[in-house]
Tab-separated table of C-alpha atoms in Angstrom:
chain	number	residue	atom	x	y	z
A	86	MET	CA	-11.040	7.333	-10.831
A	87	PRO	CA	-9.120	6.603	-7.618
A	88	ALA	CA	-7.193	3.412	-7.000
A	89	TYR	CA	-6.141	1.750	-3.787
A	90	VAL	CA	-3.119	-0.291	-2.810
A	91	VAL	CA	-4.023	-2.626	0.035
A	92	VAL	CA	-1.075	-4.155	1.871
A	93	GLU	CA	-0.674	-6.817	4.533
A	94	VAL	CA	2.823	-6.890	5.991
A	95	THR	CA	4.591	-9.278	8.337
A	96	VAL	CA	7.783	-7.585	9.480
A	97	LYS	CA	10.785	-9.946	9.712
A	98	ASP	CA	13.462	-7.297	10.441
A	99	ALA	CA	11.997	-4.447	12.478
A	100	GLU	CA	15.179	-2.378	12.632
A	101	ASN	CA	15.622	-2.173	8.866
A	102	TYR	CA	11.875	-1.865	8.266
A	103	GLU	CA	12.038	1.444	10.151
A	104	ARG	CA	14.267	2.744	7.338
A	105	TYR	CA	11.656	1.640	4.783
A	106	LYS	CA	9.010	3.616	6.670
A	107	GLN	CA	11.148	6.732	6.139
A	108	LEU	CA	11.906	6.086	2.451
A	109	ALA	CA	8.440	5.140	1.202
A	110	PRO	CA	6.281	8.231	1.903
A	111	PRO	CA	8.187	10.686	-0.339
A	112	ALA	CA	7.991	8.289	-3.307
A	113	ILE	CA	4.287	7.668	-2.674
A	114	GLY	CA	3.637	11.411	-2.537
A	115	LEU	CA	5.459	12.048	-5.831
A	116	TYR	CA	2.811	9.960	-7.599
A	117	GLY	CA	-0.146	11.591	-5.863
A	118	GLY	CA	-0.531	8.820	-3.307
A	119	ARG	CA	-1.489	9.189	0.301
A	120	TYR	CA	-1.905	6.911	3.287
A	121	LEU	CA	-5.455	6.162	4.389
A	122	ALA	CA	-4.328	3.601	6.982
A	123	ARG	CA	-0.819	2.792	8.155
A	124	GLY	CA	-0.307	0.202	10.875
A	125	GLY	CA	-3.175	1.236	13.132
A	126	ARG	CA	-5.419	-1.048	15.162
A	127	THR	CA	-7.197	-3.867	13.360
A	128	GLU	CA	-10.009	-6.134	14.438
A	129	VAL	CA	-11.316	-9.155	12.580
A	130	LEU	CA	-15.074	-8.746	12.248
A	131	GLU	CA	-15.630	-11.921	10.213
A	132	GLY	CA	-13.444	-14.804	9.145
A	133	THR	CA	-9.997	-15.774	10.325
A	134	TRP	CA	-7.831	-13.015	8.889
A	135	ASP	CA	-4.646	-12.536	10.904
A	136	VAL	CA	-3.223	-9.145	9.940
A	137	PRO	CA	0.030	-8.192	11.671
A	138	ARG	CA	0.320	-4.812	9.871
A	139	PHE	CA	-2.142	-3.300	7.402
A	140	ILE	CA	-1.724	-0.345	5.033
A	141	ILE	CA	-4.113	1.303	2.577
A	142	LEU	CA	-2.804	3.808	0.020
A	143	GLU	CA	-4.968	5.940	-2.236
A	144	PHE	CA	-3.778	7.148	-5.655
A	145	PRO	CA	-5.580	9.449	-8.078
A	146	SER	CA	-5.760	6.656	-10.671
A	147	TYR	CA	-4.898	3.026	-11.318
A	148	GLU	CA	-2.214	4.156	-13.756
A	149	ARG	CA	-0.562	6.504	-11.230
A	150	ALA	CA	-0.398	3.644	-8.717
A	151	GLN	CA	1.284	1.441	-11.330
A	152	GLU	CA	3.731	4.241	-12.163
A	153	TRP	CA	4.624	4.570	-8.466
A	154	TRP	CA	5.087	0.800	-8.106
A	155	ASN	CA	7.479	0.722	-11.077
A	156	SER	CA	9.200	4.041	-10.370
A	157	PRO	CA	12.897	4.649	-9.772
A	158	GLU	CA	11.896	6.792	-6.771
A	159	TYR	CA	10.318	3.779	-5.048
A	160	ALA	CA	12.879	1.158	-6.145
A	161	GLN	CA	15.189	1.452	-3.114
A	162	ALA	CA	12.328	1.433	-0.631
A	163	LYS	CA	10.666	-1.505	-2.408
A	164	ALA	CA	13.869	-3.567	-2.294
A	165	LEU	CA	14.303	-2.806	1.403
A	166	ARG	CA	10.676	-3.761	2.174
A	167	GLN	CA	10.985	-6.974	0.196
A	168	ALA	CA	14.135	-7.883	2.141
A	169	THR	CA	12.671	-7.124	5.572
A	170	THR	CA	9.055	-8.327	5.334
A	171	HIS	CA	6.637	-10.831	3.908
A	172	THR	CA	4.083	-8.755	2.000
A	173	ASP	CA	0.771	-9.394	0.279
A	174	MET	CA	-0.232	-6.402	-1.843
A	175	LEU	CA	-3.217	-5.699	-4.061
A	176	LEU	CA	-3.996	-2.836	-6.441
A	177	VAL	CA	-7.725	-2.237	-6.836
A	178	GLU	CA	-9.587	0.283	-8.950
A	179	GLY	CA	-11.963	2.452	-6.946
A	180	LEU	CA	-15.321	3.901	-7.869
A	181	PRO	CA	-15.514	7.372	-9.388
A	182	PRO	CA	-16.873	10.088	-7.093
A	183	GLY	CA	-20.655	9.889	-6.889
A	184	ALA	CA	-20.831	6.485	-8.570
A	185	ASP	CA	-23.584	4.019	-7.745
A	186	PRO	CA	-21.763	0.917	-6.396
A	187	ALA	CA	-24.711	-1.263	-7.439
A	188	ALA	CA	-24.100	-0.326	-11.082
A	189	ARG	CA	-20.584	-1.801	-11.061
A	190	LYS	CA	-20.260	-5.082	-12.932
């Protein structure tokens, strides 16, 4: 079952954040992750959400996403991101392929 990491980022140090953007993708890929959205256009359709930068990652499973988050391969990039941004991040379990979303509790 896929899992998604949804990230809202406010960059405080753009120069050093550029280095993070180079370090993160290889570590994400090692754990089967891939970018679905990475800093593209956003538009608030309802509510008052103010999203400066938005990222969505997909992993093959919830467990693989947790392994990536806690991995030594991501540690340097994570520390750099934490030092250069304010981040809100959520890990959410997806639906299995072909699942009926109405059947989910």
